[in-house]
Amino acid sequence: MAKSFLLAILKALMILIFAGWIALWLLKPTDLWTRKWKGAEESARTTVFGYYGLDFAVYTFPLIAVAIIGLVYLDLKGREPSSRNDRQAKISTGAFSNPLVVSSFIGVLSAIEILAVFLFIVFLAWTFYCHISNDFKKLMPIKALKLEIWQLKYFRVAVRFGLLSEACLALLLLPILRGLAVFRLFGIQFEASVRYHIWIGTAMLTFATVHGASTLFIWGVGHHIQDEIWKWQKTGRIYLAGEIGLVTGLVIWITALPQIRRKYFEIFYYTHHLYVVFLLFYLFHAGDRHFYMVFPGIFLFGLDKILRLLQSKPETCILSARIFPSKAMELILPKDTRLKYNPTSVIFIKVPSISKLQWHSFSITSSSSVDDNTMSVMVKCDGSWTSSLYDLVQAELDSKADATKCIPLAIEGPYGPDSMNFLRYDSVVLVAGGIGITPFLSILQEIASAQSSSRYRFPTRMQLIFVIKKSRDIYLLNSISSLLQNQSTERWHLKVKVYVTQEVQDGLTLREVLTDSSQVQTVHFSTKCSNYATYGLESSLCIAALAGFASIVFLVFLICFNLIFIPSQKKTSKPSKDNTPSWVADLLLISSFIMALICSAVVAIILRWRRLKSESPLVPPKQGKAMDIETSSALEEHEIHFGGRPDFQDLFAKFPNEMAGSEIGVMVCGPEAMKESVALICKQNSQGVQKKKPHFRFHSLNFAL
């Protein structure tokens, strides 16, 4: 009871702080806020806190506080399973998160996503209107630029587009946080929230391009472009910094386009690290006062990045690998026995012998409830990096040397959901395309291992629809082969339907494919290069404490640096900004941020070292676990269809007779076209008028490979 009360208080506090932060953005464009805030800053100048401390406390810290409180909230909430009432409450919100728009251009959008986009557009329109209406009322000619009235108005419009870009930048980095992920509070995983980062980044650079191009146009019309374009002003906006930042941002955006990212991943990966240059020159261009508005995401991202790098140390190694005929392989990795994760979690892997900088994400296919000392990931050759890893493993398999090689690697994560959403339904349908099967393997193993547990309520009936191009891809089910033949029919029932789209073959059964062990090769590696397992992230409480510590350290250094390097307002009759270049305050902000990250890293290293002292030894994987398949009638029930894609409309029409419950969870992972087809059926079902039929609740997963 006390815990529920505490959770309610934390939730209310988060909502209150976040609502205040949103209200701040809504008030900021108004004249009322401008007048009041200037007075507050002037009053703060005469204190030790300074205007910079006030800006940080009001503009930056609220969102950091939400992240800190959110981590505490998730930690407390995750210590006990959801009650039946919680489960029913989550089901009641399923209709709101079901697909509302299904389009090949924008993908699958839920009502919540459309509402969020609409509110953000309204906010941008409000911000633009407030600024422009005030600008046009107080329109004053610029002495340096002899402009006509229409040119002057257009120039103000160009300037205000820069503020719209600033609003997007404030949210840009939040969707790609991992350990400090704010989106976890909404049940959204990192892999799913990346698309919000893409949307916001595209909007930001669109506004920034209009801002920059329009400004250059006005300079050109006024015949001042040569004078203005190279200016690095002592105070105010630094034009050259803005130009460098815009060009850098456009390079990042262009190389992130799907056509380039998929074919030239290395170019995308390395140019994306130019975000440091982009943010630095944005600070010089906009100034520290504007930077504090967008600083929460940057602050959390910087701290998150440091903690992730430290968490990946020390390196571990591959224990063994299973190579499948479809140029895919399953890697068995060591993990600490205390490391627990939920199904559909992902890890990021770096193999220094291939690249010392590149990290790639992979869905975990094992269950921490089944394997205490190991975890596994599936790797499909679909690029230069994964092909290099495959060749590395294959070379060891082909080697005739007596001693096997050791392949060191660094692991970051796991990152996964804080709750197991698929448990909310009596029946669940899993639709997988190709390597999209990987997150479902962990789900099935988790459910199978917990059938004797009364702690959680599990689905009673499940159906797996697996769509592949070639029959050799069926071997991706190898890790759950024993589950398919030994499944319990008393508490739950699983049926698998495999669709092979590019082959025509008669008489082949699932049992014949899975029992053919000659197609799967296993290689074991030496562990001499590392004695460490994967230990995972620090606890949520620890990360929350580090975020709070970093905030305090930043503020202390910011105050100290300003007192040392910028003349005190008490000792000068003029504002310090008149005597000191604006970029000095910018450098002090950067220096304070770096010092906060360094101090936080030192504390994190100490905590990591203490954790490693109680390390678990590496444990070799169990031999033959997935290959131990006997003839069983359970395998005969599963189906294989050749020569075509599944008719989802027909399959879903049969589900009401095959599945139990009024709500059927539908989880899809695979190509976008498949997701859209299934989402469209779920959308049509939710709009149906027959109340007696079960409702399909759509969930889209993003596989990592």
XYZ file of C-alpha atoms in Angstrom:
705
model
C 0.000 0.000 0.000
C 2.805 2.386 0.928
C 4.630 1.510 -2.291
C 1.548 2.247 -4.402
C 1.151 5.576 -2.626
C 4.808 6.445 -3.305
C 4.437 5.500 -6.979
C 1.356 7.712 -7.230
C 3.269 10.652 -5.704
C 6.218 10.175 -8.086
C 3.900 9.944 -11.076
C 2.021 13.089 -10.053
C 5.325 14.913 -9.488
C 6.590 13.953 -12.955
C 3.364 15.111 -14.586
C 3.444 18.386 -12.649
C 7.079 19.182 -13.561
C 6.636 18.180 -17.191
C 3.451 20.239 -17.478
C 5.349 23.214 -16.018
C 8.124 22.768 -18.580
C 5.575 22.673 -21.401
C 3.846 25.769 -19.991
C 7.214 27.515 -19.984
C 7.588 26.925 -23.723
C 4.061 28.217 -24.307
C 4.647 31.389 -22.292
C 8.128 32.119 -23.619
C 6.989 33.794 -26.907
C 4.642 36.219 -25.112
C 5.409 39.820 -24.139
C 4.376 39.076 -20.564
C 7.034 36.419 -20.151
C 9.687 38.557 -21.869
C 9.130 41.450 -19.474
C 8.987 39.303 -16.340
C 11.947 37.170 -17.330
C 14.215 40.118 -18.101
C 13.468 41.471 -14.642
C 14.197 38.089 -13.057
C 17.513 37.811 -14.899
C 18.560 41.311 -13.866
C 17.773 40.490 -10.234
C 19.735 37.221 -10.480
C 22.804 39.027 -11.878
C 23.529 40.547 -8.475
C 23.498 37.117 -6.755
C 26.039 34.318 -6.714
C 23.540 32.252 -8.673
C 23.713 34.633 -11.663
C 21.408 34.752 -14.680
C 23.047 31.544 -15.949
C 22.092 29.671 -12.781
C 18.535 30.909 -13.111
C 18.384 29.871 -16.781
C 19.665 26.396 -15.929
C 17.250 25.953 -13.030
C 14.188 27.133 -14.958
C 14.851 26.064 -18.551
C 17.109 22.999 -18.252
C 16.696 21.223 -14.942
C 12.922 20.449 -15.059
C 13.315 17.860 -17.813
C 16.399 16.403 -16.103
C 14.303 16.138 -12.928
C 11.599 14.283 -14.862
C 14.234 11.790 -16.084
C 15.586 11.312 -12.541
C 12.162 10.847 -10.955
C 11.171 8.593 -13.857
C 14.112 6.271 -13.206
C 13.158 6.006 -9.538
C 9.548 5.375 -10.551
C 10.489 2.617 -13.001
C 12.793 0.991 -10.458
C 10.059 0.809 -7.819
C 7.412 -0.269 -10.301
C 9.580 -3.009 -11.780
C 10.086 -4.840 -8.492
C 6.689 -6.481 -8.583
C 4.502 -7.926 -11.361
C 1.513 -6.058 -12.672
C -1.750 -6.865 -10.985
C -4.793 -8.039 -12.885
C -6.339 -4.598 -12.491
C -3.264 -3.020 -14.075
C -3.523 -5.511 -16.891
C -7.170 -4.679 -17.543
C -6.371 -0.961 -17.402
C -3.681 -1.416 -20.037
C -6.092 -3.343 -22.258
C -8.626 -0.538 -21.998
C -6.091 1.861 -23.544
C -5.297 -0.524 -26.398
C -7.843 1.036 -28.731
C -6.147 4.425 -28.358
C -2.756 2.975 -29.339
C -4.145 0.882 -32.233
C -3.335 1.913 -35.837
C -5.318 4.918 -36.990
C -3.362 5.763 -40.162
C -1.695 3.124 -42.342
C 0.281 4.493 -45.277
C 3.222 3.298 -47.323
C 4.632 6.851 -47.163
C 4.508 7.571 -43.408
C 4.053 4.033 -42.093
C 1.752 3.024 -39.235
C 0.569 5.766 -36.878
C -1.511 5.357 -33.737
C -3.999 7.862 -32.365
C -1.526 8.833 -29.641
C 1.209 9.578 -32.186
C -1.138 11.631 -34.373
C -2.325 13.586 -31.334
C 1.269 14.269 -30.252
C 2.233 15.463 -33.757
C -0.862 17.661 -33.949
C -0.169 19.288 -30.573
C 3.454 19.908 -31.538
C 2.390 21.578 -34.794
C -0.088 23.742 -32.847
C 2.720 24.696 -30.468
C 5.002 25.667 -33.365
C 2.218 27.716 -34.943
C 1.578 29.462 -31.597
C 5.268 30.253 -31.154
C 5.592 31.603 -34.690
C 2.413 33.694 -34.428
C 3.368 35.293 -31.102
C 6.829 36.288 -32.283
C 5.788 37.519 -35.726
C 2.811 39.537 -34.463
C 5.052 41.254 -31.908
C 7.786 41.824 -34.506
C 5.420 43.427 -37.012
C 3.974 45.728 -34.339
C 7.451 46.942 -33.360
C 9.042 46.858 -36.799
C 12.188 48.977 -36.780
C 14.632 49.474 -39.678
C 18.078 47.940 -39.326
C 20.753 50.589 -39.731
C 23.313 48.235 -41.237
C 20.822 46.934 -43.802
C 18.849 49.360 -45.944
C 15.745 47.266 -46.519
C 12.263 47.959 -47.770
C 9.251 47.129 -45.607
C 8.530 43.769 -47.281
C 12.198 42.812 -47.036
C 12.281 43.784 -43.383
C 9.173 41.686 -42.671
C 10.579 38.725 -44.559
C 13.817 39.065 -42.602
C 11.855 38.829 -39.316
C 10.051 35.755 -40.657
C 13.426 34.177 -41.445
C 14.678 34.899 -37.918
C 11.597 33.316 -36.324
C 12.001 30.149 -38.368
C 15.259 29.776 -36.470
C 13.258 29.652 -33.222
C 11.089 26.851 -34.646
C 14.277 24.933 -35.368
C 15.332 25.565 -31.768
C 12.088 24.043 -30.469
C 12.768 20.892 -32.504
C 16.348 20.732 -31.246
C 15.057 20.714 -27.667
C 13.408 17.333 -28.370
C 15.850 15.921 -30.932
C 18.043 13.797 -28.649
C 15.374 12.577 -26.223
C 14.172 9.642 -28.409
C 17.688 8.168 -28.741
C 18.534 8.047 -25.048
C 19.108 4.502 -23.772
C 20.013 4.256 -20.086
C 18.391 7.621 -19.317
C 15.541 7.044 -21.765
C 12.598 9.329 -21.027
C 10.445 7.400 -23.515
C 10.580 4.328 -21.265
C 8.012 6.115 -19.119
C 5.585 5.708 -22.034
C 6.524 2.059 -22.618
C 8.398 2.914 -25.830
C 11.673 1.111 -26.470
C 14.754 2.712 -27.971
C 14.427 0.870 -31.300
C 10.853 2.141 -31.714
C 11.530 5.740 -30.671
C 14.314 6.242 -33.240
C 11.733 7.220 -35.848
C 10.662 10.160 -33.669
C 14.290 11.303 -33.775
C 14.140 11.134 -37.589
C 10.900 13.122 -37.743
C 12.125 15.819 -35.380
C 15.524 16.036 -37.086
C 13.892 16.464 -40.495
C 11.608 19.213 -39.174
C 14.515 20.940 -37.417
C 16.696 21.069 -40.523
C 13.757 22.166 -42.677
C 13.170 25.166 -40.417
C 16.910 25.833 -40.122
C 17.345 25.737 -43.912
C 14.480 28.212 -44.410
C 16.022 30.368 -41.683
C 19.503 30.329 -43.241
C 18.506 30.521 -46.909
C 16.052 33.378 -46.291
C 18.635 35.315 -44.309
C 21.173 34.925 -47.130
C 18.500 36.016 -49.610
C 17.817 39.238 -47.683
C 21.542 39.953 -47.400
C 21.848 39.415 -51.142
C 18.915 41.731 -51.906
C 20.426 44.390 -49.668
C 23.879 43.902 -51.271
C 25.431 43.113 -47.882
C 26.062 39.389 -48.263
C 29.843 39.746 -48.500
C 29.919 41.867 -45.343
C 27.581 39.706 -43.230
C 28.389 36.135 -44.242
C 31.880 36.057 -42.713
C 31.062 37.929 -39.499
C 32.165 36.529 -36.149
C 30.642 39.181 -33.912
C 31.900 39.968 -30.445
C 28.356 40.045 -29.075
C 24.977 38.858 -30.326
C 24.382 36.293 -33.089
C 27.548 34.941 -34.673
C 26.543 34.503 -38.314
C 29.519 32.411 -39.407
C 28.872 29.896 -36.607
C 25.265 29.534 -37.774
C 26.370 28.882 -41.344
C 28.854 26.205 -40.256
C 26.223 24.595 -38.033
C 23.637 24.540 -40.838
C 26.022 22.987 -43.361
C 27.058 20.361 -40.796
C 23.438 19.552 -40.023
C 22.585 19.134 -43.696
C 25.533 16.762 -44.187
C 24.297 14.674 -41.254
C 20.743 14.613 -42.616
C 21.683 13.767 -46.214
C 23.945 10.865 -45.198
C 21.154 9.547 -42.950
C 18.700 9.155 -45.841
C 17.598 5.497 -46.189
C 19.123 5.197 -49.655
C 22.572 6.111 -48.290
C 22.263 4.591 -44.819
C 21.439 1.125 -46.127
C 24.112 1.000 -48.835
C 26.876 2.971 -47.125
C 26.335 2.447 -43.419
C 29.885 3.488 -42.511
C 29.379 6.924 -44.119
C 26.121 7.376 -42.208
C 27.674 6.184 -38.958
C 30.754 8.394 -38.992
C 29.104 11.562 -40.323
C 26.460 11.272 -37.614
C 29.199 11.943 -35.072
C 29.437 15.451 -36.498
C 26.585 16.252 -34.095
C 29.301 17.538 -31.751
C 30.313 20.164 -34.332
C 26.668 21.020 -35.039
C 25.796 21.570 -31.365
C 28.973 23.541 -30.672
C 28.382 26.018 -33.485
C 24.695 26.243 -32.651
C 25.737 27.408 -29.175
C 28.061 30.057 -30.648
C 25.344 31.180 -33.058
C 22.358 31.304 -30.698
C 24.133 32.187 -27.445
C 23.957 30.639 -23.994
C 20.492 31.962 -23.138
C 18.884 30.140 -26.065
C 21.096 27.106 -25.467
C 19.671 26.511 -21.985
C 16.285 25.852 -23.616
C 17.663 22.949 -25.683
C 20.258 21.871 -23.118
C 18.157 19.210 -21.261
C 18.349 16.707 -24.129
C 22.036 17.475 -24.728
C 22.842 17.138 -21.018
C 21.044 13.792 -20.706
C 22.522 12.517 -23.980
C 26.082 13.414 -22.958
C 25.712 11.705 -19.588
C 23.998 8.712 -21.183
C 26.833 8.389 -23.718
C 29.514 8.435 -21.018
C 27.720 5.834 -18.885
C 27.222 3.580 -21.922
C 30.904 3.697 -22.846
C 31.926 2.835 -19.290
C 29.339 0.082 -19.082
C 30.863 -1.641 -22.129
C 34.151 -2.027 -20.249
C 35.869 -4.414 -19.757
C 35.538 -6.415 -22.937
C 34.125 -9.922 -22.960
C 34.301 -12.596 -25.673
C 32.236 -15.007 -27.761
C 31.781 -18.407 -26.135
C 30.448 -20.238 -29.158
C 28.488 -19.803 -32.362
C 25.994 -21.797 -34.392
C 26.114 -21.203 -38.145
C 22.920 -21.725 -40.134
C 22.666 -22.373 -43.889
C 20.984 -19.000 -44.522
C 24.190 -17.026 -43.810
C 22.946 -16.345 -40.308
C 24.496 -17.331 -37.029
C 23.666 -17.417 -33.356
C 26.334 -16.077 -31.003
C 26.468 -17.351 -27.424
C 27.813 -14.702 -25.046
C 28.623 -14.838 -21.335
C 26.540 -12.891 -18.838
C 26.484 -12.399 -15.097
C 23.968 -14.613 -13.294
C 22.410 -11.524 -11.685
C 21.721 -9.868 -15.032
C 18.017 -10.085 -15.870
C 16.236 -8.642 -18.883
C 12.784 -8.798 -20.422
C 12.048 -10.412 -23.788
C 12.559 -8.270 -26.925
C 15.590 -6.573 -25.324
C 18.543 -5.533 -27.496
C 22.267 -5.176 -26.964
C 24.900 -3.206 -28.884
C 28.060 -5.028 -29.915
C 31.467 -3.748 -30.986
C 34.100 -6.147 -32.317
C 37.461 -4.300 -32.154
C 39.099 -6.648 -34.660
C 36.538 -5.462 -37.261
C 36.098 -1.828 -36.214
C 37.145 -0.004 -33.075
C 34.359 2.554 -33.433
C 31.282 0.855 -34.885
C 28.484 -0.414 -32.649
C 25.645 -2.543 -34.006
C 22.401 -3.488 -32.275
C 21.058 -7.050 -32.057
C 17.896 -8.505 -30.573
C 18.496 -10.992 -27.763
C 16.993 -14.358 -28.671
C 17.434 -16.063 -25.286
C 15.584 -15.675 -21.992
C 17.338 -14.753 -18.758
C 14.820 -16.991 -16.968
C 16.182 -19.988 -18.892
C 19.902 -19.198 -19.270
C 21.553 -17.900 -16.102
C 25.101 -17.605 -17.437
C 24.717 -16.996 -21.157
C 22.679 -15.001 -23.628
C 22.412 -15.317 -27.370
C 21.866 -13.045 -30.364
C 21.095 -13.811 -33.990
C 23.262 -12.182 -36.678
C 22.160 -12.062 -40.317
C 24.714 -11.123 -42.964
C 23.300 -7.931 -44.420
C 26.234 -5.539 -44.711
C 29.996 -5.265 -44.598
C 30.280 -5.355 -40.788
C 28.047 -8.397 -40.269
C 29.707 -10.129 -43.227
C 33.119 -9.540 -41.662
C 31.888 -11.041 -38.397
C 30.440 -14.029 -40.246
C 33.736 -14.556 -42.102
C 35.608 -14.359 -38.796
C 33.477 -17.131 -37.290
C 33.465 -19.200 -40.479
C 37.269 -19.015 -40.702
C 37.541 -20.431 -37.214
C 35.140 -23.222 -38.134
C 37.212 -24.076 -41.210
C 40.484 -23.884 -39.314
C 42.249 -27.157 -38.572
C 44.236 -25.736 -35.672
C 43.999 -27.576 -32.359
C 43.481 -24.429 -30.273
C 40.570 -22.138 -31.063
C 40.873 -18.414 -31.291
C 39.419 -15.882 -28.841
C 37.238 -13.133 -30.283
C 36.968 -10.180 -27.876
C 34.006 -7.837 -28.086
C 32.397 -5.036 -26.132
C 28.725 -5.212 -25.153
C 26.430 -2.358 -24.242
C 23.013 -3.021 -22.735
C 20.688 -4.871 -22.571
C 17.976 -2.302 -23.271
C 14.424 -3.498 -23.181
C 10.876 -2.920 -21.979
C 10.201 -2.421 -18.301
C 7.058 -4.524 -18.550
C 6.089 -7.491 -20.678
C 3.193 -6.073 -22.665
C 2.423 -9.330 -24.431
C 1.264 -10.778 -21.088
C -1.820 -8.599 -21.066
C -3.790 -10.825 -23.447
C -5.271 -14.311 -23.238
C -4.199 -14.938 -26.838
C -1.271 -13.585 -28.846
C -0.448 -13.722 -32.555
C 3.206 -13.250 -33.543
C 3.868 -12.293 -37.176
C 7.546 -12.408 -38.199
C 9.276 -11.773 -41.501
C 12.780 -13.195 -42.003
C 15.232 -12.108 -39.317
C 12.295 -10.357 -37.636
C 11.774 -13.655 -35.802
C 14.534 -12.769 -33.316
C 12.541 -10.842 -30.657
C 9.823 -13.517 -30.738
C 12.303 -16.270 -29.885
C 12.935 -14.647 -26.512
C 9.199 -14.177 -25.934
C 8.417 -17.839 -26.568
C 11.260 -19.054 -24.369
C 10.178 -16.742 -21.559
C 6.593 -17.982 -21.640
C 7.605 -21.638 -21.917
C 9.967 -21.368 -18.937
C 7.381 -19.735 -16.672
C 4.440 -22.082 -17.171
C 4.807 -23.384 -13.628
C 4.896 -19.858 -12.186
C 1.779 -18.256 -10.741
C 3.425 -14.843 -10.481
C 2.454 -13.744 -13.985
C -0.618 -14.301 -16.094
C 0.423 -15.698 -19.461
C -1.378 -16.073 -22.792
C -3.107 -19.434 -23.059
C -2.983 -19.653 -26.840
C -0.317 -18.395 -29.221
C 0.184 -18.563 -32.948
C 3.437 -17.792 -34.768
C 3.249 -16.842 -38.442
C 6.760 -16.960 -39.912
C 7.228 -15.635 -43.462
C 10.549 -16.410 -45.186
C 11.966 -16.460 -48.706
C 13.817 -19.808 -48.627
C 13.244 -22.986 -46.628
C 16.749 -22.778 -45.189
C 15.586 -19.785 -43.124
C 13.467 -22.200 -41.069
C 16.653 -23.038 -39.179
C 16.313 -19.682 -37.435
C 13.779 -21.532 -35.240
C 16.548 -23.845 -34.067
C 16.793 -22.319 -30.585
C 13.120 -23.077 -29.828
C 13.000 -26.502 -31.500
C 12.769 -28.328 -28.174
C 9.995 -25.968 -27.139
C 8.012 -26.779 -30.292
C 8.002 -30.493 -29.550
C 7.641 -30.366 -25.769
C 5.086 -27.588 -25.386
C 2.450 -28.105 -22.725
C -1.106 -28.351 -24.030
C -2.679 -27.942 -20.593
C -1.753 -24.341 -19.755
C -0.878 -22.949 -23.163
C -0.883 -23.910 -26.804
C 1.474 -22.778 -29.572
C 0.970 -23.309 -33.280
C 3.524 -22.346 -35.947
C 2.663 -21.563 -39.564
C 5.663 -21.114 -41.863
C 5.264 -19.528 -45.298
C 8.110 -20.015 -47.809
C 7.481 -17.482 -50.568
C 10.186 -18.234 -53.163
C 10.203 -22.043 -53.236
C 7.743 -24.694 -54.341
C 8.203 -28.004 -52.574
C 5.777 -30.742 -51.610
C 5.764 -32.999 -48.570
C 8.406 -31.217 -46.459
C 7.453 -30.940 -42.792
C 8.754 -28.763 -39.999
C 10.029 -31.834 -38.178
C 12.152 -32.900 -41.153
C 13.795 -29.473 -41.329
C 14.486 -29.028 -37.628
C 15.758 -32.568 -37.050
C 18.293 -32.251 -39.872
C 21.256 -31.374 -37.650
C 23.752 -31.620 -40.527
C 22.744 -28.143 -41.720
C 23.765 -26.420 -38.456
C 27.438 -26.159 -37.520
C 28.743 -25.247 -34.075
C 32.118 -23.727 -33.207
C 33.503 -23.053 -29.721
C 35.965 -20.283 -28.990
C 38.713 -19.784 -26.477
C 38.048 -17.438 -23.556
C 41.691 -16.635 -22.801
C 41.408 -13.020 -23.957
C 38.781 -12.103 -21.367
C 37.619 -13.327 -17.981
C 34.638 -11.001 -17.804
C 30.982 -11.586 -18.518
C 28.300 -9.058 -19.498
C 27.092 -7.213 -16.404
C 24.513 -4.898 -17.908
C 23.592 -1.385 -16.889
C 23.810 0.041 -13.440
C 20.538 0.071 -11.533
C 17.987 2.758 -12.347
C 18.473 4.260 -8.888
C 22.228 4.485 -9.470
C 21.761 6.175 -12.871
C 19.254 8.598 -11.328
C 21.755 9.466 -8.591
C 24.496 10.053 -11.169
C 22.201 12.351 -13.178
C 21.456 14.374 -10.050
C 25.141 14.486 -9.146
C 26.091 15.651 -12.654
C 23.492 18.456 -12.478
C 24.883 19.742 -9.183
C 28.497 19.544 -10.386
C 27.598 21.396 -13.593
C 25.901 24.213 -11.695
C 28.791 24.545 -9.214
C 31.408 24.752 -11.981
C 29.228 27.132 -14.006
C 28.939 29.534 -11.071
C 32.639 29.291 -10.219
C 33.814 29.797 -13.805
C 31.537 32.816 -14.298
C 32.689 34.402 -11.042
C 36.328 33.925 -12.070
C 36.272 34.855 -15.758
C 33.380 37.327 -16.103
C 33.390 40.630 -14.172
C 30.826 40.776 -11.389
C 27.765 42.937 -11.950
C 28.306 44.461 -8.519
C 31.616 45.970 -9.619
C 30.699 47.420 -12.989
C 28.113 49.929 -14.018
C 27.584 48.256 -17.373
C 26.235 44.760 -18.013
C 29.016 42.231 -18.225
C 27.890 41.231 -21.679
C 28.876 44.683 -22.962
C 32.454 44.180 -21.803
C 32.882 40.462 -22.388
C 32.484 38.656 -25.743
C 29.377 36.489 -25.810
C 31.395 33.437 -26.814
C 33.198 33.553 -23.452
C 29.971 32.645 -21.653
C 29.462 29.904 -24.241
C 32.905 28.438 -23.555
C 32.268 28.544 -19.806
C 29.043 26.599 -20.314
C 30.881 23.984 -22.393
C 33.692 23.752 -19.835
C 31.214 23.268 -16.991
C 29.451 20.538 -18.940
C 32.738 18.738 -19.635
C 33.729 18.931 -15.964
C 30.331 17.536 -14.937
C 30.782 14.615 -17.330
C 34.327 13.946 -16.094
C 33.276 13.953 -12.428
C 30.293 11.716 -13.173
C 32.551 9.356 -15.135
C 34.944 9.077 -12.179
C 32.087 8.148 -9.843
C 30.711 5.676 -12.409
C 34.158 4.056 -12.787
C 34.383 3.567 -9.020
C 30.922 1.989 -8.931
C 31.815 -0.211 -11.902
C 35.050 -1.352 -10.264
C 33.212 -2.321 -7.080
C 30.724 -4.296 -9.131
C 33.447 -6.139 -11.043
C 35.036 -7.266 -7.783
C 32.089 -9.601 -7.266
C 32.155 -10.874 -10.847
C 30.877 -14.269 -11.932
C 33.269 -16.543 -13.835
C 32.707 -17.290 -17.482
C 30.534 -20.367 -17.949
C 30.732 -22.365 -21.190
C 27.403 -22.793 -22.963
C 25.461 -25.990 -22.561
C 26.147 -28.361 -25.392
C 23.499 -29.588 -27.747
C 20.624 -27.841 -26.070
C 18.963 -26.594 -29.228
C 19.885 -29.627 -31.318
C 18.422 -32.259 -29.015
C 15.275 -32.978 -30.996
C 13.332 -36.214 -30.901
C 10.433 -37.339 -33.013
C 7.292 -35.838 -31.504
C 3.685 -35.613 -32.574
C 3.686 -31.960 -31.460
C 5.810 -31.058 -34.486
C 3.256 -32.603 -36.821
C 0.681 -29.974 -35.835
C 2.734 -27.098 -37.235
C 2.349 -26.117 -40.885
C 4.627 -25.206 -43.789
C 3.229 -23.550 -46.908
C 5.259 -23.076 -50.092
C 4.969 -20.810 -53.094
C 3.222 -17.710 -51.799
C 2.722 -15.127 -49.138
C 0.157 -15.588 -46.387
C -3.333 -14.197 -46.857
C -3.509 -12.205 -43.633
C -7.146 -11.314 -44.214
C -8.083 -15.000 -44.313
C -5.810 -15.922 -41.393
C -7.174 -13.191 -39.145
C -10.745 -14.157 -40.040
C -10.070 -17.617 -38.549
C -8.491 -16.349 -35.323
C -11.778 -15.837 -33.423
C -12.428 -19.603 -33.687
C -8.829 -20.587 -32.910
C -7.969 -18.122 -30.139
C -9.436 -17.353 -26.728
C -10.412 -14.085 -25.058
C -12.038 -10.831 -26.123
C -8.653 -9.196 -26.809
C -6.043 -10.730 -29.116
C -2.586 -9.184 -29.054
C -0.957 -8.940 -32.488
C 2.805 -8.372 -32.556
C 4.579 -7.808 -35.873
C 8.287 -7.651 -36.648
C 9.580 -7.591 -40.185
C 9.437 -5.568 -43.415
C 7.408 -2.363 -43.389
C 5.017 -3.713 -46.043
C 4.152 -6.639 -43.770
C 3.589 -4.338 -40.797
C 1.303 -2.140 -42.869
C -0.746 -5.114 -44.109
C -1.321 -6.451 -40.603
C -1.912 -2.967 -39.171
C -4.588 -2.313 -41.798
C -6.463 -5.463 -40.763
C -6.253 -4.478 -37.090
C -7.508 -1.014 -37.977
C -10.478 -2.444 -39.880
C -11.212 -4.764 -36.974
C -11.219 -1.898 -34.458
C -13.707 -0.021 -36.656
C -16.040 -3.020 -36.938
C -19.526 -3.004 -35.519
C -19.691 -6.639 -34.370
C -19.125 -6.395 -30.631
C -19.052 -10.137 -30.000
C -15.925 -10.636 -32.075
C -12.519 -10.296 -30.351
C -10.538 -7.141 -30.964
C -7.006 -7.220 -32.390
C -4.497 -4.995 -30.561
C -1.575 -4.138 -32.822
C 2.043 -3.844 -31.604
C 4.946 -3.155 -33.941
C 8.441 -4.316 -33.008
C 11.692 -3.210 -34.604
C 14.268 -5.951 -34.865
C 17.931 -5.172 -34.466
C 20.641 -6.957 -36.430
